[in-house]
Structures are given as structure tokens and as C-alpha cells.
Coordinates of C-alpha atoms and ligand atoms in Angstrom, one line a residue:
X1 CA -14.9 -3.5 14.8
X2 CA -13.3 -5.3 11.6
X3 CA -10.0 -6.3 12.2
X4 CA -7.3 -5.8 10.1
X5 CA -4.9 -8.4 9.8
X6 CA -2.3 -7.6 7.3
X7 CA 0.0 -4.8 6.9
X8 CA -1.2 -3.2 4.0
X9 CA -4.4 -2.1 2.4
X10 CA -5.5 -0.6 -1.1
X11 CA -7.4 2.1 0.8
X12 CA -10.8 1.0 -1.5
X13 CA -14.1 2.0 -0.9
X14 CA -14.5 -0.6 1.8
X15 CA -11.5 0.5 3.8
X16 CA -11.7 4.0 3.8
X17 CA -15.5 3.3 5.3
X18 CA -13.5 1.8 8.3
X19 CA -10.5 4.4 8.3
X20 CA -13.5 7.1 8.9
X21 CA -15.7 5.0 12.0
X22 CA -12.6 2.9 13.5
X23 CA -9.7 5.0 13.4
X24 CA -9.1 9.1 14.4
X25 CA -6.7 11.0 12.3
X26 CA -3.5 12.5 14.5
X27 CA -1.3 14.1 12.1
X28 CA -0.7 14.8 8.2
X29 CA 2.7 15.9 7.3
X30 CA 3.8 15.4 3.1
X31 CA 1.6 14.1 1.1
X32 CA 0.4 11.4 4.0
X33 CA -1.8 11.0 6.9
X34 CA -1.2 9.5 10.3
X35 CA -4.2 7.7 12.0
X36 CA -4.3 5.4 15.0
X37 CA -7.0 2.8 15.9
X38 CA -9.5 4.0 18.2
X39 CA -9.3 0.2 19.7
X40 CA -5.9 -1.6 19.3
X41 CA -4.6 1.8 19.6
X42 CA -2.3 0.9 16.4
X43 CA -0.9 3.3 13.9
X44 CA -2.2 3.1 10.5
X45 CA -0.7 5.8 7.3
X46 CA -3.0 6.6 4.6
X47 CA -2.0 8.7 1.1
X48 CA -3.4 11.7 0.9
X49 CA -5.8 10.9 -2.3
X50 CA -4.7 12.0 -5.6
X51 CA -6.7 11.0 -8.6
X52 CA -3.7 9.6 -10.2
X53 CA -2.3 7.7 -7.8
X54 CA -3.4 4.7 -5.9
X55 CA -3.9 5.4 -2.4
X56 CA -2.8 2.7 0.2
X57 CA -3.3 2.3 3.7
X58 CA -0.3 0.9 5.7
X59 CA 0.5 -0.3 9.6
X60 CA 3.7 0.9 10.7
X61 CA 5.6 -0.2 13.3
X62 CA 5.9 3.3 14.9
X63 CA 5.6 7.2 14.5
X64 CA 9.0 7.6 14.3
X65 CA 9.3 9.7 11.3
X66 CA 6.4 8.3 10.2
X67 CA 6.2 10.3 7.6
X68 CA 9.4 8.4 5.7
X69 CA 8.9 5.0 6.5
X70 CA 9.7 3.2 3.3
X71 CA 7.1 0.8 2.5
X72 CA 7.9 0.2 -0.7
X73 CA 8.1 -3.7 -0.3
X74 CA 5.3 -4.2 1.4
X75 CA 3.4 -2.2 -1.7
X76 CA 5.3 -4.8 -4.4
X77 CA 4.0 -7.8 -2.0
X78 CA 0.6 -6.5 -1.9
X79 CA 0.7 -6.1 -5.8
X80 CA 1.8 -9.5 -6.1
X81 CA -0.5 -11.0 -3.9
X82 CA -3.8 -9.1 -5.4
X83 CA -2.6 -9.8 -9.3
X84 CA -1.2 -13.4 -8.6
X85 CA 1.7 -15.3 -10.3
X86 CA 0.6 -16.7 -14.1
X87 CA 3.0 -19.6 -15.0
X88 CA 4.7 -17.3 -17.7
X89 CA 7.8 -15.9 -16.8
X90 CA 8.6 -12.5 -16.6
X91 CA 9.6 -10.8 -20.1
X92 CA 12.0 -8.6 -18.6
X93 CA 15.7 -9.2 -19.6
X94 CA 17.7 -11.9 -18.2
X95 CA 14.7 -11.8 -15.2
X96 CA 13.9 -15.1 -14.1
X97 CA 10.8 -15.0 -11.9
X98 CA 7.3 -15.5 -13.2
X99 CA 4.8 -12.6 -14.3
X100 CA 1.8 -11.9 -12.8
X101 CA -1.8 -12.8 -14.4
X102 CA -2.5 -10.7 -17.0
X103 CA 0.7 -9.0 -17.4
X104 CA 3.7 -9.7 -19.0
X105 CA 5.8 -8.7 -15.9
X106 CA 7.1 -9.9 -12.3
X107 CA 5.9 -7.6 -9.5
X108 CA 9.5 -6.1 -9.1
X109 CA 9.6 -5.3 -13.1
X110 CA 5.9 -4.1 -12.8
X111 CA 6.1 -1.9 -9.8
X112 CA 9.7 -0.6 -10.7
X113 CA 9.8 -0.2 -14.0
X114 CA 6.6 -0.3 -15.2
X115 CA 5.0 1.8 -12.8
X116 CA 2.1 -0.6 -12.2
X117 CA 0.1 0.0 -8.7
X118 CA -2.7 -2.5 -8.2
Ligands
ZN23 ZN1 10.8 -9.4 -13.8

């Protein structure tokens, strides 16, 4: 069993290997799928693959409206923490955080604005 410690996943090649022998699929509703872990018994959502979007796999705290849960934030973290902070600061106007390696944005001004994914 490979544990999965954080709360959000680019669903890559590796994961979707472990989505498919560790976890059972329950529902799909709107664009998303719902699966739970055949072991911890967790709940896990996964985008329903498009080849223009990224697909990410998240934990969610429960089914409630599953479907909805906003996990925008955790998305931006997980963009931050794959990229990494350069020492430049973010071009954007009047934005005072620092951009991300090899991009002249912060994760908020890429993700929002710029549409950047991964
Ligand atoms: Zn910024």
C-alpha cells in the first residue's frame, strides 16, 4: 500500500497507477469522480481527464456535496510547492510576494490570472 500523506496530488502517471490497485471508484457526478481507499477507507476526488486540463487528485474531508467542495487553495499551494519561490518578486502590480522559479509570477497571480496549473 503507498501512503498518501498530503492533501493533494497531480494525478501523474504514478498516481493514477495507485488510484486504479488502491482505491474503488463510488460515484462520478460533474466533471469529477469520487473514490475511497480500499484500506484507510478515505475519500479521495479525481477530475475527470480532459486533455486540456490538469487533472488533480484531492482528499476531502467528506462526501458531503462532494462534488463542490472548493479546493481551490489547496490547488494554488500545491502549485507553489511543485514550482518553488525564486527570489524575484512577483511582476504583478503593486503585488508584493515573490514569483515562483521560472515565472515571472506569485502562485496567486499565476493560478488566478494567469491560468497556470502545474
Ligand atoms: Zn503576485
Amino acid at each position: 500500500m503507498t501512503e498518501l500523506t498530503d492533501k493533494i496530488y497531480y494525478a501523474d502517471k504514478n498516481i493514477l497507477e495507485i488510484i486504479e490497485s488502491e482505491f474503488e471508484l463510488i460515484d462520478r457526478k460533474s466533471w469529477y469522480r469520487l473514490y475511497r481507499n480500499k484500506t484507510d477507507k478515505s475519500y479521495w476526488r479525481l477530475d475527470e481527464w480532459d486533455k486540456y486540463q490538469e487533472q488533480f487528485f484531492v482528499n476531502l474531508e467528506s462526501t458531503e456535496k462532494w462534488s463542490e467542495f472548493n479546493d481551490k487553495t489547496l490547488r494554488i499551494e500545491l502549485l507553489k510547492k511543485s514550482r518553488g519561490l525564486s527570489d524575484e518578486k512577483c511582476i504583478w502590480k503593486d503585488c508584493e510576494k515573490n514569483a515562483l522559479n521560472k515565472i515571472v509570477y506569485c502562485e496567486n497571480h499565476a493560478y488566478n490570472e494567469m491560468g497556470i496549473r502545474k
